[in-house]
PDB file of C-alpha atoms in Angstrom:
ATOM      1  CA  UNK A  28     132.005 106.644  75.794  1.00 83.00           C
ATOM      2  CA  UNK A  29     135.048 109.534  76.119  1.00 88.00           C
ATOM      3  CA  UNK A  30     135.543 110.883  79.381  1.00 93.00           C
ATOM      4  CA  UNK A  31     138.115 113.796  80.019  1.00 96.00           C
ATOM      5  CA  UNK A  32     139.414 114.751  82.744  1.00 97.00           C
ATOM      6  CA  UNK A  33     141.081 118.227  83.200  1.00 97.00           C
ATOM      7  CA  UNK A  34     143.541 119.733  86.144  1.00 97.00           C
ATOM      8  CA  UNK A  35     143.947 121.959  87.747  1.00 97.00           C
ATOM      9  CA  UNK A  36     140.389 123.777  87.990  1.00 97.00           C
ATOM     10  CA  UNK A  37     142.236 126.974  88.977  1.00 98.00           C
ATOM     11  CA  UNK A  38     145.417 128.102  88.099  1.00 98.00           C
ATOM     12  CA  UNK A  39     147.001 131.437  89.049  1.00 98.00           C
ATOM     13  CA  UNK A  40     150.621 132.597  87.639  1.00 98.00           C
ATOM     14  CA  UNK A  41     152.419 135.506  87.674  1.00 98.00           C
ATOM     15  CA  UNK A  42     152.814 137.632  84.873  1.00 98.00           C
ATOM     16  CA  UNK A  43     155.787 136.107  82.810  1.00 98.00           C
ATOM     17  CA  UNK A  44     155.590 132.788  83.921  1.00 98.00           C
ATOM     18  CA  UNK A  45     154.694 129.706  82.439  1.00 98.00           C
ATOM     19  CA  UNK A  46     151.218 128.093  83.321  1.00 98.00           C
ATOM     20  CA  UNK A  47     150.422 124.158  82.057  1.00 98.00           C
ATOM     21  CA  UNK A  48     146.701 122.342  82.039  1.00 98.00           C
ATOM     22  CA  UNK A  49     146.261 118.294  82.013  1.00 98.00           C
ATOM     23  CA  UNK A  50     144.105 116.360  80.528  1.00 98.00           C
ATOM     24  CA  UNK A  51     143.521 112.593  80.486  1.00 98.00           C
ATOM     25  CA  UNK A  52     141.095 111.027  78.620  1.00 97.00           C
ATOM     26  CA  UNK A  53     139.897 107.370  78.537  1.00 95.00           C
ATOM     27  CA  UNK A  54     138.815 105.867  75.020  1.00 93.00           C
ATOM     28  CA  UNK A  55     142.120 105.188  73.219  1.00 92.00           C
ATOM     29  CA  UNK A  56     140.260 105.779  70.143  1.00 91.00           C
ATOM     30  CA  UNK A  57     140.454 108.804  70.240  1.00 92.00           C
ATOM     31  CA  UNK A  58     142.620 110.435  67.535  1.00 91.00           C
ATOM     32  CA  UNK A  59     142.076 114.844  67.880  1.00 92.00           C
ATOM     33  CA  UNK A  60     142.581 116.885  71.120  1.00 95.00           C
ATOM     34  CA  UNK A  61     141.592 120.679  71.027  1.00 94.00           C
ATOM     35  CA  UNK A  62     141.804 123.125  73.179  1.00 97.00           C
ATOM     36  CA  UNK A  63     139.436 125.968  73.837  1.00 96.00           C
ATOM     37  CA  UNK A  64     139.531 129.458  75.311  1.00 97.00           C
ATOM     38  CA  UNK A  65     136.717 131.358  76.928  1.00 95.00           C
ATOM     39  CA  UNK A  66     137.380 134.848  78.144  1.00 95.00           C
ATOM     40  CA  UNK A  67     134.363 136.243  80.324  1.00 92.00           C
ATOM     41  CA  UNK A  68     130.957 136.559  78.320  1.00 89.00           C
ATOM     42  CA  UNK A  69     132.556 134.978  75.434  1.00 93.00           C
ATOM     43  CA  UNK A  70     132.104 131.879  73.331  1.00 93.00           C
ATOM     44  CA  UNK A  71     134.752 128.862  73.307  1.00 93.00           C
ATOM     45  CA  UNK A  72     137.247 129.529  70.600  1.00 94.00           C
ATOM     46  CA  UNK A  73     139.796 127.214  69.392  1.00 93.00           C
ATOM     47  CA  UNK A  74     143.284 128.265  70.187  1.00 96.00           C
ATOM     48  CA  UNK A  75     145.383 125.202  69.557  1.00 96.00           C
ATOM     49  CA  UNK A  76     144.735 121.470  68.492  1.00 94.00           C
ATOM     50  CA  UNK A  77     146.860 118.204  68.186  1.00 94.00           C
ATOM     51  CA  UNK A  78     146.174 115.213  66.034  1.00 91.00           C
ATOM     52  CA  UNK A  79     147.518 111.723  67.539  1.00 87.00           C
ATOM     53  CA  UNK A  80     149.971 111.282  64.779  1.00 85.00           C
ATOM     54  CA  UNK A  81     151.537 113.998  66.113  1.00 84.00           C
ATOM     55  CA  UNK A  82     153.433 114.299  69.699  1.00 92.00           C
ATOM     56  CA  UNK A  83     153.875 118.024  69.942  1.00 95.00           C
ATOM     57  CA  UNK A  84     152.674 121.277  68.429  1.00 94.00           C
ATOM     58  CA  UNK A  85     153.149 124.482  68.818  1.00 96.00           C
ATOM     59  CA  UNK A  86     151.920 128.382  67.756  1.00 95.00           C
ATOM     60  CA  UNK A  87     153.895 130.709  69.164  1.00 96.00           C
ATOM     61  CA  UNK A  88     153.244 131.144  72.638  1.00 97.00           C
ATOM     62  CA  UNK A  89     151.605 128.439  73.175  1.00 98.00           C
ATOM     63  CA  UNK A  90     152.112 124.532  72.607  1.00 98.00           C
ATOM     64  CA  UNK A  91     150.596 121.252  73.560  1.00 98.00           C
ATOM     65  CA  UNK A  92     151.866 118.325  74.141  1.00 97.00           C
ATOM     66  CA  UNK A  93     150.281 114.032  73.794  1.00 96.00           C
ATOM     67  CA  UNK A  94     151.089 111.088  75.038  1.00 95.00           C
ATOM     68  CA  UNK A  95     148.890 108.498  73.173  1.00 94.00           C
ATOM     69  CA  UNK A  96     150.030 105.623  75.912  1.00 94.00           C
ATOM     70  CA  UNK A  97     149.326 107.272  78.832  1.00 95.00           C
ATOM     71  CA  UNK A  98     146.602 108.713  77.241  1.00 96.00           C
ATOM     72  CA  UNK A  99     147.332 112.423  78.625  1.00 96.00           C
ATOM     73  CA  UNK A 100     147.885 115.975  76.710  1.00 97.00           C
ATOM     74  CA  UNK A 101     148.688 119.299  77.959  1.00 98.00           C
ATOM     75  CA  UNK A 102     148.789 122.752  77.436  1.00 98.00           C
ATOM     76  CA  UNK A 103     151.495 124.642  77.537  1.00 98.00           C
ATOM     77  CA  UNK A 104     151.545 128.251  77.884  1.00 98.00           C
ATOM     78  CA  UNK A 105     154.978 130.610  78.179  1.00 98.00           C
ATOM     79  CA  UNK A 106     155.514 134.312  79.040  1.00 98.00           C
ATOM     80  CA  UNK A 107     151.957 134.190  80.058  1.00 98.00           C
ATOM     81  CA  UNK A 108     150.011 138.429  80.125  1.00 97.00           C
ATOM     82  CA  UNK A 109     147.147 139.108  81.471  1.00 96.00           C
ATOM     83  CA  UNK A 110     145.117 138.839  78.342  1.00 96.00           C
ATOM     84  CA  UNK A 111     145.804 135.168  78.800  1.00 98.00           C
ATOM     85  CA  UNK A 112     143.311 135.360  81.767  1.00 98.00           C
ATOM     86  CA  UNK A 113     140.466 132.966  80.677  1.00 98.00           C
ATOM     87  CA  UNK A 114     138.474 129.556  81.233  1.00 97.00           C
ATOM     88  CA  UNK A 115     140.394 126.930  78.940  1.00 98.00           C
ATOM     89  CA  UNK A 116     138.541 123.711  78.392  1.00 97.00           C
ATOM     90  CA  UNK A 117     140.568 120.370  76.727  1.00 97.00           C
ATOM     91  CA  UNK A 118     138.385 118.389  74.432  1.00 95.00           C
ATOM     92  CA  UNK A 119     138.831 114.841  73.021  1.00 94.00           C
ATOM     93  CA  UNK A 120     137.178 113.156  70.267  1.00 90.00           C
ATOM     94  CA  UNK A 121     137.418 110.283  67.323  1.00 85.00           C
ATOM     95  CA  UNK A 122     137.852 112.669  64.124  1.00 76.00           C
ATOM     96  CA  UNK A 123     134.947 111.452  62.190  1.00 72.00           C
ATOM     97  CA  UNK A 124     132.149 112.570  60.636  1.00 60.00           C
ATOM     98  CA  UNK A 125     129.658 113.964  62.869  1.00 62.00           C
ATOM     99  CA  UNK A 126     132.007 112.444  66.500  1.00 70.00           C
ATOM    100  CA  UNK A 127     131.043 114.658  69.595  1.00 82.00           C
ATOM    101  CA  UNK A 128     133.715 116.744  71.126  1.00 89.00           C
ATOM    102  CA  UNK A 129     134.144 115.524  74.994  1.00 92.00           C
ATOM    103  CA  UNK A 130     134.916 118.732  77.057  1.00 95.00           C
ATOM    104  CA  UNK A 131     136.903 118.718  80.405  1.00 96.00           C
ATOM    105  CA  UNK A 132     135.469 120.408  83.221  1.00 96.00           C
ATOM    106  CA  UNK A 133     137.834 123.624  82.504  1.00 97.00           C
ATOM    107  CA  UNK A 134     140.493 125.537  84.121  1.00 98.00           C
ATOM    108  CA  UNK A 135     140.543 129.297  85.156  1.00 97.00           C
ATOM    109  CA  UNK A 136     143.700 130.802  84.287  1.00 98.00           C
ATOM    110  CA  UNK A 137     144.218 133.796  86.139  1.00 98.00           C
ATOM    111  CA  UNK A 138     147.876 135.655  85.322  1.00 98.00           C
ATOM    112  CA  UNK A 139     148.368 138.602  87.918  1.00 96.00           C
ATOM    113  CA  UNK A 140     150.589 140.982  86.708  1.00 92.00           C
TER     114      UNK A 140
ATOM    115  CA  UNK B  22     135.614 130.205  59.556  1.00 75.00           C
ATOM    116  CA  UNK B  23     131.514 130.522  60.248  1.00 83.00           C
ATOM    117  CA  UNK B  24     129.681 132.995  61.242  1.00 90.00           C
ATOM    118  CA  UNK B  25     127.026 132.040  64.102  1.00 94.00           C
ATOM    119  CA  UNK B  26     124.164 134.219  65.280  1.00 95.00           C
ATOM    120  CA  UNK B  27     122.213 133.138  67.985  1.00 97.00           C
ATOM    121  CA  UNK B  28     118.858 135.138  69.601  1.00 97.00           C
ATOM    122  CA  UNK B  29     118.362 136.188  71.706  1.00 97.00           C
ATOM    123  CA  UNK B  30     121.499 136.602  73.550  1.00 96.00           C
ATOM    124  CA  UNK B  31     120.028 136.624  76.945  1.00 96.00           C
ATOM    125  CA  UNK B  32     116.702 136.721  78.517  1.00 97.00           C
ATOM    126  CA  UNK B  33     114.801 136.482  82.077  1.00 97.00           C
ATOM    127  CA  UNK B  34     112.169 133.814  82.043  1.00 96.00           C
ATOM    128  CA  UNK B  35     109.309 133.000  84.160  1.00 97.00           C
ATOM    129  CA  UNK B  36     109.264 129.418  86.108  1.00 97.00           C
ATOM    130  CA  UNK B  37     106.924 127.154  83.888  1.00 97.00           C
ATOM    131  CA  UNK B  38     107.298 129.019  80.540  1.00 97.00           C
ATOM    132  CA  UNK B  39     109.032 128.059  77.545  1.00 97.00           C
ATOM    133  CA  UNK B  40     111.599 129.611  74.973  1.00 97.00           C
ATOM    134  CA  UNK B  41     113.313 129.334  71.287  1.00 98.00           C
ATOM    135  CA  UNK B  42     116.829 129.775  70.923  1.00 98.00           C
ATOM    136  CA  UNK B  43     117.930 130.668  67.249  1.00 98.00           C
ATOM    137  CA  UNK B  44     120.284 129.980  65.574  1.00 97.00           C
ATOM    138  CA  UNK B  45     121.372 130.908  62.009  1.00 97.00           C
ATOM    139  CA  UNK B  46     125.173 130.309  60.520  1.00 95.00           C
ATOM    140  CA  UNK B  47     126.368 132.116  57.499  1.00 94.00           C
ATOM    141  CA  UNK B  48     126.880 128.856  55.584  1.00 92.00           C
ATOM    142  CA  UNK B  49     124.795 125.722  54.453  1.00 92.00           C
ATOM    143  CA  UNK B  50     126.395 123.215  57.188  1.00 90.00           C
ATOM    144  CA  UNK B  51     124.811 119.496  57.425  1.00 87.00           C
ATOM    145  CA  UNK B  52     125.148 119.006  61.003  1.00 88.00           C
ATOM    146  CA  UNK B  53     124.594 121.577  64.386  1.00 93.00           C
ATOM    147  CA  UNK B  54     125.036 120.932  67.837  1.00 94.00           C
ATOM    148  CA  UNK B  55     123.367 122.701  70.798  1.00 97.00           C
ATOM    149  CA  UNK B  56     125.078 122.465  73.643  1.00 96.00           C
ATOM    150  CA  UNK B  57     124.770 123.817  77.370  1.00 97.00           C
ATOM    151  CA  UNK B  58     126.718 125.611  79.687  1.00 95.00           C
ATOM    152  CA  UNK B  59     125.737 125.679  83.095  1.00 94.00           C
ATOM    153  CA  UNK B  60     126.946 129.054  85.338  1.00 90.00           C
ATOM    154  CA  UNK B  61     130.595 128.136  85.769  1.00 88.00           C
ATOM    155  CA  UNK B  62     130.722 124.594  84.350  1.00 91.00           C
ATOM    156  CA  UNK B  63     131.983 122.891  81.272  1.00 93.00           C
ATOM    157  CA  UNK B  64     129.814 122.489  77.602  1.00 94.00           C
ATOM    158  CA  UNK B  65     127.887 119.137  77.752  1.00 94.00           C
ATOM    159  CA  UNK B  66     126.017 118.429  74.472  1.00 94.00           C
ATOM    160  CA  UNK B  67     122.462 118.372  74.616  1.00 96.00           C
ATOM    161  CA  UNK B  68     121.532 117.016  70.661  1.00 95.00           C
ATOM    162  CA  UNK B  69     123.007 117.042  66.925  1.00 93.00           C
ATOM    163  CA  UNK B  70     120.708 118.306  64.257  1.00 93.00           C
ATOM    164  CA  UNK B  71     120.716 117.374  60.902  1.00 87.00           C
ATOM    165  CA  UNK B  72     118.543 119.011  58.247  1.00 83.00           C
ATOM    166  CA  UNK B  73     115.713 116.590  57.391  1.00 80.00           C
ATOM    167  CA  UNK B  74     115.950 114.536  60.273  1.00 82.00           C
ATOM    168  CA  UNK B  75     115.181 114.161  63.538  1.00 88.00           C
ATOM    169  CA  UNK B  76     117.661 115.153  66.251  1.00 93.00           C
ATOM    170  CA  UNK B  77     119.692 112.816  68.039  1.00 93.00           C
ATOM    171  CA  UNK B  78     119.846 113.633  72.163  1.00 95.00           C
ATOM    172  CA  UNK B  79     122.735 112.718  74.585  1.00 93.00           C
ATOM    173  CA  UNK B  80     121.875 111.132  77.481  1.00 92.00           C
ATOM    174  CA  UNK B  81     119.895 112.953  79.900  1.00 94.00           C
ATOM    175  CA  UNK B  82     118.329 115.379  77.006  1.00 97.00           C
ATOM    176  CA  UNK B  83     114.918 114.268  75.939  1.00 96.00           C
ATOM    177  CA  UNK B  84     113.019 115.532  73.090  1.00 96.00           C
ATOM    178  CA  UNK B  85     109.965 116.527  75.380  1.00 97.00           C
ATOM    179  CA  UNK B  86     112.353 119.248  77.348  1.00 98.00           C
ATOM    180  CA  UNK B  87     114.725 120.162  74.523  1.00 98.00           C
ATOM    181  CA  UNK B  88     112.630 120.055  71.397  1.00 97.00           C
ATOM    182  CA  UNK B  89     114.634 121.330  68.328  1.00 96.00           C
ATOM    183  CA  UNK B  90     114.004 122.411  64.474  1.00 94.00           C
ATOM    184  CA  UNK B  91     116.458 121.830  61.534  1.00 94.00           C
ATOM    185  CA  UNK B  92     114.192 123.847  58.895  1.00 92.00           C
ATOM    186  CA  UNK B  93     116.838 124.025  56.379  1.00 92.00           C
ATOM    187  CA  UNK B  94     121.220 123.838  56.189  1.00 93.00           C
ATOM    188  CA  UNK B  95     121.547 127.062  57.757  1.00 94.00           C
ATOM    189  CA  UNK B  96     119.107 127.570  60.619  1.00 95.00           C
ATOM    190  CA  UNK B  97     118.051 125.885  63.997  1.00 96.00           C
ATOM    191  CA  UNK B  98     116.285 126.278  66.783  1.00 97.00           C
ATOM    192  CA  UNK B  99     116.091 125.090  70.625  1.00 98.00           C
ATOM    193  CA  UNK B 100     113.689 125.231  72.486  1.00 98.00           C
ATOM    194  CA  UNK B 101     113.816 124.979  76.269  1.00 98.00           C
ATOM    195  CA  UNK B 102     110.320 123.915  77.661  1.00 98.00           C
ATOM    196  CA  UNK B 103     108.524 124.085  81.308  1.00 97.00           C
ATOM    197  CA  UNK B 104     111.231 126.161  82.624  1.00 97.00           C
ATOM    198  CA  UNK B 105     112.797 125.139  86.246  1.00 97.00           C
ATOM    199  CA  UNK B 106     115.701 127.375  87.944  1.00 96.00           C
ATOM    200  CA  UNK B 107     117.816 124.464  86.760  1.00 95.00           C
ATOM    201  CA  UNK B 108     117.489 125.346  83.318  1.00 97.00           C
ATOM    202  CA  UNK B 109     119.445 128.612  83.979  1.00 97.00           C
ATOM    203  CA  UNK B 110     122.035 128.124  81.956  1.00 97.00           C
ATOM    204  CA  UNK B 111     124.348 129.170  78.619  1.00 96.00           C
ATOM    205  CA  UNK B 112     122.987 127.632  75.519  1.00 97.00           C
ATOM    206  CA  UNK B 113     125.340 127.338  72.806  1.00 96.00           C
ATOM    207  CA  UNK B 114     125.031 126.624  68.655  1.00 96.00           C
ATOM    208  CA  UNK B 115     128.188 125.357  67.372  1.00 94.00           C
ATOM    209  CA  UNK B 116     128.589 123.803  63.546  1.00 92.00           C
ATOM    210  CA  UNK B 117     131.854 121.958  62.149  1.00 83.00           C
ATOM    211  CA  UNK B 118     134.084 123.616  60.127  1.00 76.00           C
ATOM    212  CA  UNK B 119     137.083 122.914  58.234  1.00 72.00           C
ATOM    213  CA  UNK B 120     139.327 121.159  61.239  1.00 72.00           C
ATOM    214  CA  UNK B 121     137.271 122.837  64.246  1.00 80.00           C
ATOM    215  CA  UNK B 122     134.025 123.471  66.238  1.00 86.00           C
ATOM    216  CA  UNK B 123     133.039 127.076  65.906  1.00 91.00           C
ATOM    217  CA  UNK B 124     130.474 128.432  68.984  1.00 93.00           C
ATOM    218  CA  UNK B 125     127.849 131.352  68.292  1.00 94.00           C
ATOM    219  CA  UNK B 126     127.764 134.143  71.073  1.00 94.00           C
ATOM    220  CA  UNK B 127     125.431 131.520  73.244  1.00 95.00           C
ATOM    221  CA  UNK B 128     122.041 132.406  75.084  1.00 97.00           C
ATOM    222  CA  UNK B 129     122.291 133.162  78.468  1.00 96.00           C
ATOM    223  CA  UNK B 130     118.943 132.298  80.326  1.00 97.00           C
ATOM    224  CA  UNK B 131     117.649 132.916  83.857  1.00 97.00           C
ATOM    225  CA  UNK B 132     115.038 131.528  85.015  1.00 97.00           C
ATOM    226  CA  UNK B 133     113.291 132.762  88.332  1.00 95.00           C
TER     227      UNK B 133
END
């Protein structure tokens, strides 16, 4: 099955800065890569997704970033504020019908301003 | 985008009892996922219900500990059984929706 690793588990940046989150993941048939945030005693919600046809995507602040031969995507955050202090969890998964999202272990963003 | 409600949102429970998580989404959906977070740890699925059938457990989840109801498309339930400290955890509803996973509030549960 899908395994997905995540890095770093922490992350702290200052206010301003730009803050990026790996993931790797291991079945190569995998083919949709989200990527959750969870502020404190709050569910996941989806902030950003990439589909493997695709290399690079991005929504304003944010963008992420796949590399379907090494099997890695990122994150990408700029001009990171403090309301960008959360848990952010990668997820990988075969886009079909009723496929299991596999969740990294999550990364703490902390942005001190 | 759906609308989850899950109850209750938290609760204290005593070592060897049982409890039912609800859940209810706003729409007729034909598959829900329960899934668990444990105190600072990632979301690990624990089973996929569909309506009429039974539910299907990832490994490590067994039907005895995690039994769950499908009643109809819009409500579930979870039930966490012969509660251990270990079982303190985050227990989260989540349905498909167009192009994403959407997560109700979750159902944060110590056990002592």
């Amino acid at each position: 099955g899908e395994n997905v690793e995540q890095h770093p588990s922490t992350l702290s940046v200052q206010e301003g800065d730009s803050a990026v989150i790996k993931c790797t993941y291991s079945d190569s048939a995998s083919n949709y890569f989200p990527w959750y945030k969870q502020e404190l005693g709050k569910r996941p919600q989806l902030i950003i997704d990439i589909r493997s046809n695709v290399g690079e995507k991005k929504d304003q602040r944010i963008a992420v970033t796949l590399n379907k031969t090494a099997k890695h995507f990122s994150l990408h955050i700029t001009e990171t504020q403090p309301e960008d202090s959360a848990v952010y969890f990668c997820a990988a998964t075969k886009r079909e019908y009723g496929n299991k999202l596999v969740f990294g272990a999550g990364t703490i963003l902390r942005v001190k301003s | 985008s759906a609308v989850i409600s899950q109850k209750p949102s938290r609760d204290i429970c005593q070592r060897g009892t049982s409890l039912t998580i609800q859940c209810q989404v706003d729409s007729q959906v034909t598959m829900m996922f329960w899934y668990r977070q444990q105190p600072g740890q990632s979301l690990t699925l624990i089973a996929t219900a569909n309506q009429g059938s039974e539910a299907t457990y990832e490994s490590g989840f067994v039907i005895d500990k995690f039994p769950i109801s499908r009643p109809n498309l819009t409500f579930s339930t979870l039930t966490v059984s012969n509660m251990s400290p270990e079982d303190s955890s985050i227990y989260l509803c989540s349905v498909e929706g167009p192009g994403e996973l959407f997560f109700g509030e979750g159902s944060r549960l110590t056990v002592l």
